[in-house]
C-alpha positions in Angstrom: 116.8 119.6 85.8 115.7 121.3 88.9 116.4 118.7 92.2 113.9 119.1 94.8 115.5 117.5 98.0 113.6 114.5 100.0 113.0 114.8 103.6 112.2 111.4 104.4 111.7 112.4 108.8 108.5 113.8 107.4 107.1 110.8 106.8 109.3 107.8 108.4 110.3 107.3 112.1 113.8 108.1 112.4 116.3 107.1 115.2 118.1 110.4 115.2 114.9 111.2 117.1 115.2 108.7 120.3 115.5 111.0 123.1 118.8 111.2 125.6 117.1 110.3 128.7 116.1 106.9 126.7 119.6 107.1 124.4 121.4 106.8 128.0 120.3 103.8 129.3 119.9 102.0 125.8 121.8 102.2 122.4 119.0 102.4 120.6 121.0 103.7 117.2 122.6 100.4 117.9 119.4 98.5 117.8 118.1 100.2 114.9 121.0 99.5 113.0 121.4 95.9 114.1 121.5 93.1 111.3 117.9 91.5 111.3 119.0 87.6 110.9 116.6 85.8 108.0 115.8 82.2 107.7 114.3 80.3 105.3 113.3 77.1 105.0 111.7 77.0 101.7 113.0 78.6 98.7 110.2 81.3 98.2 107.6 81.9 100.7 104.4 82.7 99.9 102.0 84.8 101.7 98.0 85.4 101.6 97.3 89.2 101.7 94.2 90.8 101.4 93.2 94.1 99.8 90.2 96.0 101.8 89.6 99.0 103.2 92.2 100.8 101.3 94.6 98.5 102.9 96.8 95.5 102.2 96.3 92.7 105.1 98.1 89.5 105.9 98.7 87.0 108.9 102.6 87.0 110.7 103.2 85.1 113.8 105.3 87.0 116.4 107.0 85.6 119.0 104.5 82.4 118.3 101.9 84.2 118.3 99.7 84.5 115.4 98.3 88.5 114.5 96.4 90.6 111.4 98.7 93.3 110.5 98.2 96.0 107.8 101.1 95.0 105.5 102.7 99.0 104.8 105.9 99.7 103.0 105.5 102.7 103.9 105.8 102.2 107.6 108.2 100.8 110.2 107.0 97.6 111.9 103.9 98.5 114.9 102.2 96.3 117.5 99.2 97.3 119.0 99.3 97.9 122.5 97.1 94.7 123.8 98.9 92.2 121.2 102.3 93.2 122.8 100.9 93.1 125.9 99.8 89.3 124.8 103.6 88.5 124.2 104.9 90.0 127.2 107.5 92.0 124.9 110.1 94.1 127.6 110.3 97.4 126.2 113.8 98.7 125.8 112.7 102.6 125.0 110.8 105.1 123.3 111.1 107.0 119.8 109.6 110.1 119.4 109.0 110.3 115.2 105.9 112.2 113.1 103.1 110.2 111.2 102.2 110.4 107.9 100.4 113.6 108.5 103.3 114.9 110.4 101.7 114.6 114.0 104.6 114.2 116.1 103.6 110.5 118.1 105.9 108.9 121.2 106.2 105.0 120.7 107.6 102.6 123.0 110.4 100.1 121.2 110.9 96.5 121.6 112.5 93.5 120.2 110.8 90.9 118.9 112.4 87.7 118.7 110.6 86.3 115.7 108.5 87.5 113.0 107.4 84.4 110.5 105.8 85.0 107.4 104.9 82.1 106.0 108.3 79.8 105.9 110.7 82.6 106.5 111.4 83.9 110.0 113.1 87.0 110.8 114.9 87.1 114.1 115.6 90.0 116.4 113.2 92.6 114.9 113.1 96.0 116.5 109.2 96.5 116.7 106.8 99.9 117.7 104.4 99.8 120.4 101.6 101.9 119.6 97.8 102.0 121.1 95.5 102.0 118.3 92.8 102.2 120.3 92.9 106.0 120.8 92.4 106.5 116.9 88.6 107.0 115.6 88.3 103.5 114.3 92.2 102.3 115.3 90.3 98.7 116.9 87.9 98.1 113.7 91.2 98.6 110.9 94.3 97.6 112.4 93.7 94.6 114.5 97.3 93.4 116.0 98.7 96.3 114.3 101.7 96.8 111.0 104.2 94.6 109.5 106.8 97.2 107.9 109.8 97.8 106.1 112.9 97.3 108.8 112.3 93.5 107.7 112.6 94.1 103.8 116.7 94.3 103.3 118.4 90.8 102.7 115.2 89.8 100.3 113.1 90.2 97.0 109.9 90.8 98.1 107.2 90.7 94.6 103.2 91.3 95.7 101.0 90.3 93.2 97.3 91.3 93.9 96.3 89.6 90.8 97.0 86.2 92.8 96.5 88.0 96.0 99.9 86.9 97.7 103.0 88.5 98.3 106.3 85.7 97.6 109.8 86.7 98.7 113.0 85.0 98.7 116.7 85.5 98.7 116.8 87.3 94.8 114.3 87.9 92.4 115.7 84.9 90.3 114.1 82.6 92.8 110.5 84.3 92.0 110.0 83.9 88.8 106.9 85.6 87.2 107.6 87.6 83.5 110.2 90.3 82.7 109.3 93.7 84.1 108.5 96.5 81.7 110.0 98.8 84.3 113.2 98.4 86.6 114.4 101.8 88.3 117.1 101.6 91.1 115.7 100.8 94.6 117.1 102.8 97.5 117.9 102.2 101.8 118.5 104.8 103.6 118.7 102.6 106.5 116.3 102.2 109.1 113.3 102.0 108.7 114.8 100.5 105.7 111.7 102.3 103.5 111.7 101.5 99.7 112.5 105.0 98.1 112.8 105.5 94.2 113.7 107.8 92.1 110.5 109.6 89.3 110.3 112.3 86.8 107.6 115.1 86.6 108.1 117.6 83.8 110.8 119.3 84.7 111.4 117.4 88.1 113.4 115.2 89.7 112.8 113.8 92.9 112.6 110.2 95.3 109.3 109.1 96.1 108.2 106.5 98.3 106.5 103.5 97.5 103.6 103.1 100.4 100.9 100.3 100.1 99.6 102.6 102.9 98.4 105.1 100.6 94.9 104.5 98.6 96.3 106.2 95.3 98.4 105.8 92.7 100.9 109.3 92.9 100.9 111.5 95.7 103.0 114.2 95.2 104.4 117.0 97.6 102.5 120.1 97.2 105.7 122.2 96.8 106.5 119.7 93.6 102.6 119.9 91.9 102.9 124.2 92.8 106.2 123.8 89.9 104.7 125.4 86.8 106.2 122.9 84.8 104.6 120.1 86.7 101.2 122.3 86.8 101.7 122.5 82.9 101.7 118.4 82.5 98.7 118.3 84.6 95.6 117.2 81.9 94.0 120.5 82.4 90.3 118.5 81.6 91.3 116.3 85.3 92.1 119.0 87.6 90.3 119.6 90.6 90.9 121.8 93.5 89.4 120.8 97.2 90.2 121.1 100.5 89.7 118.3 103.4 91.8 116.2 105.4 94.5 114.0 104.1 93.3 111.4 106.3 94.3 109.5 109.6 97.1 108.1 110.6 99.0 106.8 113.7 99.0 110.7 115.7 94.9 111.0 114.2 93.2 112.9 112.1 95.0 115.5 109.6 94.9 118.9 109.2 92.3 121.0 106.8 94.7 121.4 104.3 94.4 121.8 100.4 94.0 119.0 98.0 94.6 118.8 93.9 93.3 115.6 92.1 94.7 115.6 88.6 96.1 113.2 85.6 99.5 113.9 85.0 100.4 113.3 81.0 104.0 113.2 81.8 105.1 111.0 84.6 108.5 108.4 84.4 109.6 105.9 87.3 113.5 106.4 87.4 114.4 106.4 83.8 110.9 104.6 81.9 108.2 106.9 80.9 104.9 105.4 83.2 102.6 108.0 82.4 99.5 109.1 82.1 99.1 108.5 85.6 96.2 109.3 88.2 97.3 111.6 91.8 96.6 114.0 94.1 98.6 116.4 96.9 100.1 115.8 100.1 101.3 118.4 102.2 104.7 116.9 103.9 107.4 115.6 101.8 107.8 112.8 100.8 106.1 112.0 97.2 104.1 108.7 97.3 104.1 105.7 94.4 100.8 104.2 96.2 99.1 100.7 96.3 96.6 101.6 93.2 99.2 101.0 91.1 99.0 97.4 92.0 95.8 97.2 90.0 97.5 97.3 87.0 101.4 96.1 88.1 102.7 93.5 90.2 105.7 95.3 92.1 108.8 93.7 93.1 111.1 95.3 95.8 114.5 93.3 94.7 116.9 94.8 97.5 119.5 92.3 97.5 119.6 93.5 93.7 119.0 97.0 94.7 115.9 97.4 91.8 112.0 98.4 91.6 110.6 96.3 89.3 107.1 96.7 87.8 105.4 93.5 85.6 101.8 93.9 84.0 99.0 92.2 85.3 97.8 89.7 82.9 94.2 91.3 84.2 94.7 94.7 85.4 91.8 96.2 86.8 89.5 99.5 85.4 90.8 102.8 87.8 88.0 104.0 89.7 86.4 107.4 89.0 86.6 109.5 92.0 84.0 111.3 93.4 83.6 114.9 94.6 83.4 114.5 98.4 84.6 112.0 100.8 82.7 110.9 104.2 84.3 109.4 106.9 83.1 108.0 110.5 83.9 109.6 113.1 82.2 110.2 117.3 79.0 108.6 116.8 78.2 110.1 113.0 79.2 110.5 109.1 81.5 113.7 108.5 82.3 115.3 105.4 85.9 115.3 105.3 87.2 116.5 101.7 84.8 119.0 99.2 85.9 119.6 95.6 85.1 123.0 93.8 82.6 122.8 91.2 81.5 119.2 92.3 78.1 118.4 92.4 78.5 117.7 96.2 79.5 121.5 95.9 76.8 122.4 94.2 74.1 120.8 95.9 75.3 123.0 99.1 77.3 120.0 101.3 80.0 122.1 103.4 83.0 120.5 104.8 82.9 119.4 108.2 78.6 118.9 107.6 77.8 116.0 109.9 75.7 113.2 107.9 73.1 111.2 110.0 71.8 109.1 106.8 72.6 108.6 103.1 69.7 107.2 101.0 68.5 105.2 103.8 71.4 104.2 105.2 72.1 105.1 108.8 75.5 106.6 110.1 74.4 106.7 113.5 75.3 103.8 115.3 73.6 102.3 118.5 77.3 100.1 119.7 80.8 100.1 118.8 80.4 97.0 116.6 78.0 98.5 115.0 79.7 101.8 114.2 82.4 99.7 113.0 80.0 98.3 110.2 79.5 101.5 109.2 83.0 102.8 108.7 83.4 99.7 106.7 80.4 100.8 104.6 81.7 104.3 104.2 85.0 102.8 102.9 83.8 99.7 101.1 80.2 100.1 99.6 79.5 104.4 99.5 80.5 105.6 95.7 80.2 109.0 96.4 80.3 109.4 92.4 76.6 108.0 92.8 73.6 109.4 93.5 73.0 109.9 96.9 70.0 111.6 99.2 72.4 112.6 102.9 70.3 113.7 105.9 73.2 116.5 107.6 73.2 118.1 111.0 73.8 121.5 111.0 73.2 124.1 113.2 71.0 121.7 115.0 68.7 121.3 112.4 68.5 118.1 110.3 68.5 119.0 106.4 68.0 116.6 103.3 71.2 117.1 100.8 70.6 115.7 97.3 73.6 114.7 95.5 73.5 114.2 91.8 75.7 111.6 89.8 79.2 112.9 89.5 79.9 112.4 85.3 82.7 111.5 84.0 
């Protein structure tokens, strides 16, 4: 079976990358590498979280201090500038790493003494400093910044969206909840300590990366979906061909790049067939298992026990249907930021990049920052751009209705 190899530095801060003027004055491999010390004064701790936006959210205290962190597996830990600033963290250096879109971003390292979620308190925590405030909507999505994975080792960690809370403890025994209908081997690479597993695509076999920071289900590498095998366990009735941006993360906006959306008939999670499964492209390595498929599965990250574990939902929820265009906020407008071939969006003459003032009655122009905040959270919470919709675009500076029919099924 042909082996693609992962290249996890694509997509993860590593610490191979601290530089030697920083290197010389601190160990920083040392600090990376460190033990993280976990106390617990309850058996299981459990957790709140909250899914908007795209986004899994839950409180942590650090250092005292209580924040609202984007809760990302996919992600080592990051404070925002201003709540580090709050706990008067010394910083001890700087790590230079690439995003998700693999924009190369500087970020300033510090320790944090504590980090308590819930009744378990994690002690000596090597955390990111990162101002948010420089991305398009950084202040209205990521509040006091991420809680990520260096924090997972030593613990079972099972989030349960159906309950909306996330439990962990000192082995999966402690948990409870029903036997999983799936358990695959769960890897560490060491830091950032990132929860890598191993799937099956036709005739590939390759690690992929569970990230509640992605909004799909599977992502996979663009070099793996260009295989003609995989191409050939693509439902040919699903496939759609685009091109936009893959969205923003921590260096800003990505790249025009191309994007797939298919069904893959044939899709297995280490060794258990999991398939048919919904997913689209990325174009740096790794391959993403994404949050959607916590609509249907509660996942448990057992790394004492070194296992991925998936248990059905007693509830699962319907997949959404996805629509031909996407619209994002960004400087003071709407933009059209991914177009599908032979969409109605297509159709109806919408070109990528068209800035959108209004759609069916609905301004995108905001008159403060509040208020352009509202509107991001519209775009991402209440547009279905499978719906009908009547956009008023800017282009050439002339202003020029856009009707959008229903995307069918």
């Amino acid at each position: 079976m042909f082996r693609i190899p992962l290249i996890l530095a694509a997509a993860l801060f590593a610490a191979s990358s601290v530089p030697e003027t920083s290197a010389q004055t601190t160990d920083l491999r040392a600090i990376f590498s460190a033990p993280i010390t976990v106390e617990r004064t309850e058996p299981v701790a459990v957790i709140p979280v909250e899914q908007t936006l795209g986004k899994l959210y839950i409180e942590a205290v650090v250092n005292g201090t209580e924040g609202r962190f984007i809760f990302d597996t996919g992600s080592p830990t990051i404070v925002s500038r201003a709540f580090a600033e709050s706990l008067d963290l010394e910083v001890v250096g700087q790590n230079t790493g690439v995003d998700a879109n693999g924009n190369a971003v500087t970020m300033d390292i510090a320790i944090a003494r504590t980090i308590a979620l819930g009744s378990t308190v994690f002690r000596d925590v090597p955390v990111l400093i990162h101002d948010f405030s420089g991305l398009t909507l950084g202040s209205c999505f990521i509040r006091d910044g991420v809680i990520g994975s260096e924090i997972f080792p030593g613990s079972a960690w099972r989030i349960d969206l159906e309950r909306s809370e996330i439990s962990l403890a000192a082995s999966r025994e402690s948990l409870g909840g029903d036997a999983p209908w799936l358990e695959a081997r769960l890897y560490d690479f060491g830091y950032p300590h990132a929860p890598i597993v191993d799937y099956v695509v036709a005739d590939i076999s390759d690690k992929a990366l569970f990230d509640t920071g992605s909004d799909e289900v599977v992502v996979l590498f663009a070099e793996v979906a260009a295989n003609a095998s995989v191409r050939a366990a693509m439902n040919a009735e699903t496939v759609s061909r685009g091109r936009g941006t893959e969205g923003e993360s921590a260096g800003g906006r990505g790249a025009i790049v191309d994007i797939h959306r298919f069904t893959l008939d044939e899709f297995a999670v280490g060794e258990t067939a999991a398939g048919p499964r919904s997913g689209t492209t990325r174009s740096v390595p790794p391959s993403l298992i994404g949050a959607r498929w916590l609509e249907t599965d509660i996942v448990t990250l057992d790394y004492p026990g070194n296992a991925f574990l998936l248990e059905a939902r007693s509830e699962p929820e319907a997949g959404r249907q996805r629509g031909g265009y996407s619209i994002a906020y960004s400087d003071g407008h709407g933009e059209v930021v991914q177009l599908f071939d032979n969409s109605p969006a297509a159709a109806s003459g919408l070109q990528l990049g068209d800035h959108v003032v209004e759609i069916s009655g609905h301004s995108l122009v905001p008159s403060s920052d509040a208020e352009a905040c509202d509107i991001a959270t519209w775009l991402a919470e209440g547009f279905e751009p499978v719906e009908a919709a009547d956009l008023v675009i800017e282009r050439d500076g002339e202003r020029i209705p856009v009707h959008v029919p229903r995307r069918e099924p």
